[in-house]
PDB file of C-alpha atoms in Angstrom:
ATOM      1  CA  MET A  28      45.659  94.177   8.405  1.00 41.00           C
ATOM      2  CA  PRO A  29      42.031  95.017   9.306  1.00 46.00           C
ATOM      3  CA  CYS A  30      41.274  97.537  12.039  1.00 44.00           C
ATOM      4  CA  THR A  31      38.363  97.401  14.420  1.00 44.00           C
ATOM      5  CA  VAL A  32      36.789 100.273  16.332  1.00 40.00           C
ATOM      6  CA  GLN A  33      36.743  99.625  20.051  1.00 44.00           C
ATOM      7  CA  SER A  34      35.183 101.656  22.832  1.00 41.00           C
ATOM      8  CA  GLY A  35      38.582 103.145  23.750  1.00 42.00           C
ATOM      9  CA  GLY A  36      39.565 104.013  20.169  1.00 41.00           C
ATOM     10  CA  VAL A  37      41.085 102.153  17.233  1.00 39.00           C
ATOM     11  CA  GLY A  38      42.736  98.840  17.999  1.00 41.00           C
ATOM     12  CA  MET A  39      44.622  96.310  15.904  1.00 40.00           C
ATOM     13  CA  THR A  40      43.154  92.855  15.317  1.00 42.00           C
ATOM     14  CA  GLY A  41      45.070  89.692  14.742  1.00 44.00           C
ATOM     15  CA  GLY A  42      46.726  89.434  18.162  1.00 45.00           C
ATOM     16  CA  HIS A  43      48.142  92.992  18.350  1.00 48.00           C
ATOM     17  CA  GLY A  44      45.899  94.302  21.110  1.00 47.00           C
ATOM     18  CA  ALA A  45      48.985  94.675  23.339  1.00 47.00           C
ATOM     19  CA  VAL A  46      50.228  97.600  21.209  1.00 48.00           C
ATOM     20  CA  GLU A  47      47.792 100.014  22.840  1.00 61.00           C
ATOM     21  CA  GLY A  48      48.962  99.030  26.355  1.00 62.00           C
ATOM     22  CA  GLY A  49      52.590  99.387  25.191  1.00 71.00           C
ATOM     23  CA  ASP A  50      51.808 102.843  23.861  1.00 84.00           C
ATOM     24  CA  LYS A  51      50.449 103.873  27.241  1.00 90.00           C
ATOM     25  CA  ARG A  52      53.566 102.620  28.973  1.00 91.00           C
ATOM     26  CA  THR A  53      55.745 104.439  26.492  1.00 92.00           C
ATOM     27  CA  ALA A  54      53.703 107.612  26.970  1.00 93.00           C
ATOM     28  CA  LEU A  55      54.228 107.283  30.710  1.00 95.00           C
ATOM     29  CA  VAL A  56      57.972 106.865  30.173  1.00 94.00           C
ATOM     30  CA  ILE A  57      57.947 109.998  28.013  1.00 96.00           C
ATOM     31  CA  ALA A  58      56.095 111.933  30.731  1.00 96.00           C
ATOM     32  CA  VAL A  59      58.606 110.818  33.390  1.00 96.00           C
ATOM     33  CA  LEU A  60      61.533 111.731  31.119  1.00 97.00           C
ATOM     34  CA  ALA A  61      59.970 115.153  30.499  1.00 97.00           C
ATOM     35  CA  LEU A  62      59.653 115.662  34.274  1.00 97.00           C
ATOM     36  CA  PHE A  63      63.317 114.807  34.807  1.00 97.00           C
ATOM     37  CA  LEU A  64      64.248 117.023  31.884  1.00 97.00           C
ATOM     38  CA  ALA A  65      62.476 119.961  33.533  1.00 97.00           C
ATOM     39  CA  ILE A  66      64.323 119.302  36.805  1.00 97.00           C
ATOM     40  CA  VAL A  67      67.687 119.069  35.085  1.00 97.00           C
ATOM     41  CA  GLU A  68      67.076 122.241  33.067  1.00 97.00           C
ATOM     42  CA  THR A  69      66.161 124.074  36.267  1.00 97.00           C
ATOM     43  CA  GLY A  70      69.397 122.839  37.863  1.00 97.00           C
ATOM     44  CA  ALA A  71      71.375 123.945  34.803  1.00 97.00           C
ATOM     45  CA  LYS A  72      69.859 127.436  34.886  1.00 97.00           C
ATOM     46  CA  SER A  73      70.529 127.735  38.623  1.00 97.00           C
ATOM     47  CA  ALA A  74      74.156 126.614  38.201  1.00 97.00           C
ATOM     48  CA  GLN A  75      74.644 129.051  35.317  1.00 97.00           C
ATOM     49  CA  THR A  76      73.245 131.932  37.371  1.00 98.00           C
ATOM     50  CA  GLN A  77      75.514 131.087  40.301  1.00 98.00           C
ATOM     51  CA  ALA A  78      78.542 130.873  37.995  1.00 97.00           C
ATOM     52  CA  ILE A  79      77.783 134.303  36.535  1.00 98.00           C
ATOM     53  CA  THR A  80      77.265 135.789  40.002  1.00 98.00           C
ATOM     54  CA  LEU A  81      80.529 134.356  41.265  1.00 98.00           C
ATOM     55  CA  ASN A  82      82.354 135.556  38.137  1.00 97.00           C
ATOM     56  CA  VAL A  83      81.170 139.126  38.796  1.00 98.00           C
ATOM     57  CA  GLU A  84      82.105 138.778  42.486  1.00 97.00           C
ATOM     58  CA  ALA A  85      85.621 137.570  41.624  1.00 97.00           C
ATOM     59  CA  ALA A  86      86.061 140.417  39.119  1.00 97.00           C
ATOM     60  CA  ASN A  87      84.939 142.973  41.719  1.00 97.00           C
ATOM     61  CA  LEU A  88      87.313 141.549  44.336  1.00 96.00           C
ATOM     62  CA  TRP A  89      90.249 141.627  41.902  1.00 97.00           C
ATOM     63  CA  ALA A  90      89.384 145.235  40.972  1.00 97.00           C
ATOM     64  CA  PHE A  91      89.345 146.128  44.692  1.00 95.00           C
ATOM     65  CA  PHE A  92      92.674 144.309  45.064  1.00 95.00           C
ATOM     66  CA  GLN A  93      94.140 146.352  42.198  1.00 96.00           C
ATOM     67  CA  ALA A  94      92.849 149.586  43.714  1.00 94.00           C
ATOM     68  CA  ARG A  95      94.476 148.663  47.029  1.00 93.00           C
ATOM     69  CA  SER A  96      97.731 147.883  45.194  1.00 94.00           C
ATOM     70  CA  ILE A  97      97.725 151.259  43.433  1.00 95.00           C
ATOM     71  CA  ARG A  98      96.985 153.156  46.631  1.00 93.00           C
ATOM     72  CA  GLN A  99      99.624 151.160  48.493  1.00 93.00           C
ATOM     73  CA  THR A 100     102.247 151.922  45.823  1.00 94.00           C
ATOM     74  CA  THR A 101     101.306 155.637  45.808  1.00 94.00           C
ATOM     75  CA  VAL A 102     101.581 155.919  49.606  1.00 93.00           C
ATOM     76  CA  ARG A 103     104.910 154.071  49.668  1.00 92.00           C
ATOM     77  CA  ALA A 104     106.252 156.299  46.871  1.00 93.00           C
ATOM     78  CA  SER A 105     105.132 159.386  48.821  1.00 92.00           C
ATOM     79  CA  ALA A 106     106.902 158.123  51.942  1.00 91.00           C
ATOM     80  CA  ASP A 107     110.096 157.498  49.959  1.00 90.00           C
ATOM     81  CA  ALA A 108     109.863 160.931  48.247  1.00 90.00           C
ATOM     82  CA  ALA A 109     109.459 162.602  51.648  1.00 90.00           C
ATOM     83  CA  GLU A 110     112.810 161.146  52.584  1.00 87.00           C
ATOM     84  CA  LEU A 111     114.503 163.659  50.258  1.00 86.00           C
ATOM     85  CA  GLN A 112     112.648 166.542  51.907  1.00 87.00           C
ATOM     86  CA  LYS A 113     113.658 165.257  55.342  1.00 86.00           C
ATOM     87  CA  VAL A 114     117.345 165.159  54.355  1.00 84.00           C
ATOM     88  CA  ALA A 115     117.163 168.596  52.761  1.00 84.00           C
ATOM     89  CA  THR A 116     115.641 170.365  55.755  1.00 83.00           C
ATOM     90  CA  GLY A 117     117.680 171.604  58.724  1.00 82.00           C
ATOM     91  CA  ASP A 118     114.652 172.320  60.870  1.00 86.00           C
ATOM     92  CA  ALA A 119     114.143 169.620  63.530  1.00 88.00           C
ATOM     93  CA  ALA A 120     110.396 170.339  63.822  1.00 90.00           C
ATOM     94  CA  VAL A 121     109.896 169.936  60.068  1.00 89.00           C
ATOM     95  CA  ARG A 122     111.990 166.779  60.089  1.00 90.00           C
ATOM     96  CA  ALA A 123     109.846 165.340  62.951  1.00 91.00           C
ATOM     97  CA  ALA A 124     106.647 166.208  61.062  1.00 92.00           C
ATOM     98  CA  ILE A 125     107.960 164.519  57.909  1.00 91.00           C
ATOM     99  CA  GLU A 126     108.946 161.417  59.894  1.00 91.00           C
ATOM    100  CA  ALA A 127     105.491 161.280  61.505  1.00 93.00           C
ATOM    101  CA  GLN A 128     103.853 161.540  58.080  1.00 93.00           C
ATOM    102  CA  GLN A 129     106.148 158.855  56.672  1.00 92.00           C
ATOM    103  CA  LYS A 130     105.272 156.525  59.570  1.00 93.00           C
ATOM    104  CA  ALA A 131     101.554 157.138  58.987  1.00 93.00           C
ATOM    105  CA  TRP A 132     101.928 156.370  55.282  1.00 93.00           C
ATOM    106  CA  ARG A 133     103.950 153.219  55.881  1.00 92.00           C
ATOM    107  CA  ASP A 134     101.533 152.001  58.577  1.00 92.00           C
ATOM    108  CA  GLN A 135      98.633 152.567  56.194  1.00 91.00           C
ATOM    109  CA  ALA A 136     100.414 150.650  53.419  1.00 92.00           C
ATOM    110  CA  THR A 137     100.993 147.761  55.858  1.00 90.00           C
ATOM    111  CA  ARG A 138      97.279 147.725  56.861  1.00 90.00           C
ATOM    112  CA  TRP A 139      96.281 147.640  53.195  1.00 91.00           C
ATOM    113  CA  GLU A 140      98.473 144.564  52.749  1.00 93.00           C
ATOM    114  CA  ASP A 141      97.006 142.511  55.620  1.00 91.00           C
ATOM    115  CA  SER A 142      94.007 143.988  57.384  1.00 87.00           C
ATOM    116  CA  PRO A 143      92.044 142.462  60.294  1.00 83.00           C
ATOM    117  CA  ASP A 144      88.811 143.834  58.790  1.00 85.00           C
ATOM    118  CA  GLY A 145      89.209 141.524  55.768  1.00 82.00           C
ATOM    119  CA  GLU A 146      89.850 144.334  53.299  1.00 89.00           C
ATOM    120  CA  GLY A 147      93.619 143.882  52.913  1.00 92.00           C
ATOM    121  CA  ARG A 148      95.246 142.767  49.677  1.00 95.00           C
ATOM    122  CA  LYS A 149      95.950 139.344  51.216  1.00 94.00           C
ATOM    123  CA  GLN A 150      92.312 138.805  52.228  1.00 95.00           C
ATOM    124  CA  LEU A 151      90.951 140.224  48.960  1.00 95.00           C
ATOM    125  CA  SER A 152      93.100 137.860  46.874  1.00 96.00           C
ATOM    126  CA  GLU A 153      92.028 134.869  48.999  1.00 96.00           C
ATOM    127  CA  ARG A 154      88.338 135.803  48.624  1.00 95.00           C
ATOM    128  CA  ALA A 155      88.733 136.339  44.855  1.00 97.00           C
ATOM    129  CA  ARG A 156      90.439 132.958  44.419  1.00 97.00           C
ATOM    130  CA  LEU A 157      87.684 131.255  46.467  1.00 97.00           C
ATOM    131  CA  SER A 158      85.052 132.882  44.234  1.00 97.00           C
ATOM    132  CA  GLU A 159      86.907 131.628  41.152  1.00 97.00           C
ATOM    133  CA  ILE A 160      87.046 128.073  42.542  1.00 97.00           C
ATOM    134  CA  GLN A 161      83.325 128.168  43.302  1.00 97.00           C
ATOM    135  CA  ARG A 162      82.598 129.636  39.866  1.00 97.00           C
ATOM    136  CA  GLU A 163      84.471 126.786  38.205  1.00 96.00           C
ATOM    137  CA  ARG A 164      82.495 124.251  40.247  1.00 96.00           C
ATOM    138  CA  TYR A 165      79.199 125.768  39.142  1.00 97.00           C
ATOM    139  CA  MET A 166      80.347 125.976  35.519  1.00 96.00           C
ATOM    140  CA  SER A 167      81.251 122.255  35.608  1.00 96.00           C
ATOM    141  CA  GLN A 168      77.851 121.558  37.171  1.00 96.00           C
ATOM    142  CA  TYR A 169      76.157 123.632  34.471  1.00 97.00           C
ATOM    143  CA  HIS A 170      77.912 121.756  31.657  1.00 96.00           C
ATOM    144  CA  LEU A 171      77.045 118.356  33.123  1.00 97.00           C
ATOM    145  CA  TYR A 172      73.389 119.368  33.502  1.00 97.00           C
ATOM    146  CA  GLU A 173      73.309 120.636  29.917  1.00 97.00           C
ATOM    147  CA  TYR A 174      74.683 117.357  28.556  1.00 97.00           C
ATOM    148  CA  ALA A 175      72.230 115.444  30.738  1.00 97.00           C
ATOM    149  CA  ALA A 176      69.365 117.567  29.397  1.00 98.00           C
ATOM    150  CA  ALA A 177      70.503 116.884  25.812  1.00 97.00           C
ATOM    151  CA  LEU A 178      70.486 113.112  26.472  1.00 98.00           C
ATOM    152  CA  LEU A 179      67.023 113.332  28.032  1.00 98.00           C
ATOM    153  CA  GLN A 180      65.711 115.292  25.046  1.00 98.00           C
ATOM    154  CA  VAL A 181      67.051 112.714  22.624  1.00 98.00           C
ATOM    155  CA  ALA A 182      65.608 109.927  24.827  1.00 98.00           C
ATOM    156  CA  ILE A 183      62.166 111.592  24.609  1.00 97.00           C
ATOM    157  CA  VAL A 184      62.385 111.827  20.817  1.00 97.00           C
ATOM    158  CA  ILE A 185      63.415 108.185  20.468  1.00 97.00           C
ATOM    159  CA  ALA A 186      60.694 107.043  22.866  1.00 96.00           C
ATOM    160  CA  SER A 187      58.192 108.987  20.767  1.00 95.00           C
ATOM    161  CA  ALA A 188      59.542 107.313  17.645  1.00 94.00           C
ATOM    162  CA  SER A 189      59.034 103.914  19.249  1.00 93.00           C
ATOM    163  CA  ILE A 190      55.265 104.634  19.406  1.00 90.00           C
ATOM    164  CA  ILE A 191      55.104 105.612  15.734  1.00 91.00           C
ATOM    165  CA  THR A 192      57.244 102.740  14.465  1.00 92.00           C
ATOM    166  CA  SER A 193      56.056 100.100  16.932  1.00 88.00           C
ATOM    167  CA  ALA A 194      59.729  99.157  17.368  1.00 90.00           C
ATOM    168  CA  PRO A 195      60.120  98.054  21.014  1.00 89.00           C
ATOM    169  CA  TRP A 196      63.911  98.171  20.861  1.00 94.00           C
ATOM    170  CA  LEU A 197      63.744 101.961  20.479  1.00 95.00           C
ATOM    171  CA  ILE A 198      62.307 102.289  23.975  1.00 94.00           C
ATOM    172  CA  LEU A 199      65.363 100.413  25.248  1.00 95.00           C
ATOM    173  CA  VAL A 200      67.661 102.852  23.446  1.00 97.00           C
ATOM    174  CA  SER A 201      65.620 105.682  24.950  1.00 96.00           C
ATOM    175  CA  LEU A 202      65.969 104.259  28.462  1.00 96.00           C
ATOM    176  CA  GLY A 203      69.719 103.824  27.929  1.00 97.00           C
ATOM    177  CA  LEU A 204      70.085 107.466  26.953  1.00 97.00           C
ATOM    178  CA  ALA A 205      67.935 108.491  29.933  1.00 97.00           C
ATOM    179  CA  ALA A 206      70.219 106.465  32.217  1.00 97.00           C
ATOM    180  CA  GLY A 207      73.219 108.330  30.791  1.00 97.00           C
ATOM    181  CA  GLY A 208      71.414 111.621  31.458  1.00 97.00           C
ATOM    182  CA  ALA A 209      70.721 110.479  35.028  1.00 97.00           C
ATOM    183  CA  VAL A 210      74.392 109.647  35.577  1.00 97.00           C
ATOM    184  CA  LEU A 211      75.523 113.034  34.234  1.00 96.00           C
ATOM    185  CA  SER A 212      72.980 114.943  36.321  1.00 96.00           C
ATOM    186  CA  GLY A 213      74.013 112.913  39.402  1.00 96.00           C
ATOM    187  CA  LEU A 214      77.635 113.835  38.768  1.00 95.00           C
ATOM    188  CA  GLY A 215      76.589 117.466  38.332  1.00 95.00           C
ATOM    189  CA  PHE A 216      74.863 117.430  41.708  1.00 94.00           C
ATOM    190  CA  PHE A 217      77.293 115.344  43.766  1.00 95.00           C
ATOM    191  CA  ALA A 218      80.710 115.642  42.058  1.00 92.00           C
ATOM    192  CA  PRO A 219      80.787 118.334  39.358  1.00 92.00           C
ATOM    193  CA  GLY A 220      84.576 118.506  39.321  1.00 85.00           C
ATOM    194  CA  LEU A 221      85.015 114.775  38.708  1.00 87.00           C
ATOM    195  CA  LEU A 222      84.311 114.870  34.948  1.00 78.00           C
ATOM    196  CA  HIS A 223      85.248 117.778  32.693  1.00 74.00           C
ATOM    197  CA  LEU A 224      83.303 117.920  29.435  1.00 67.00           C
TER     198      LEU A 224
END
């Protein structure tokens, strides 16, 4: 098929002048897909960072919980061990001092279990579980964004192939994949726990 040089570049003769306009539209589609890909990748990175942060937070809270548990057990064991000393002594003043110490230890162990300052074992476990729930939400969001990004990347490749091959049906396949990526990224933003991939 003969080619002619036009002012805007090389064009096809024989009724195929529409190819150049189609290429421009396809290039515009690719540019829009690349923009959405950049947005989805940014969302994926943000979700991943949040998931890592919440994972560290949950681990720290559980470590604090364990430290409280160990201290609580140690104090309770000391209070129980002091009972033997209290029984063994005949001195009323020593016995009163031991009882006062036992009360202080037991009160401290009770405060470590449920503290109004939010540092008790009960509060620590609730905060750790909340961090774990939030972490899972961000991990689900991250996975959905990653799958959406993969679909958008494939859509860009197929749209590019449609320019080279002049096969218009490839742009339809590309748009279908892009729609799938849009659905996954929408789920990632609005309902990340709805679909587990």
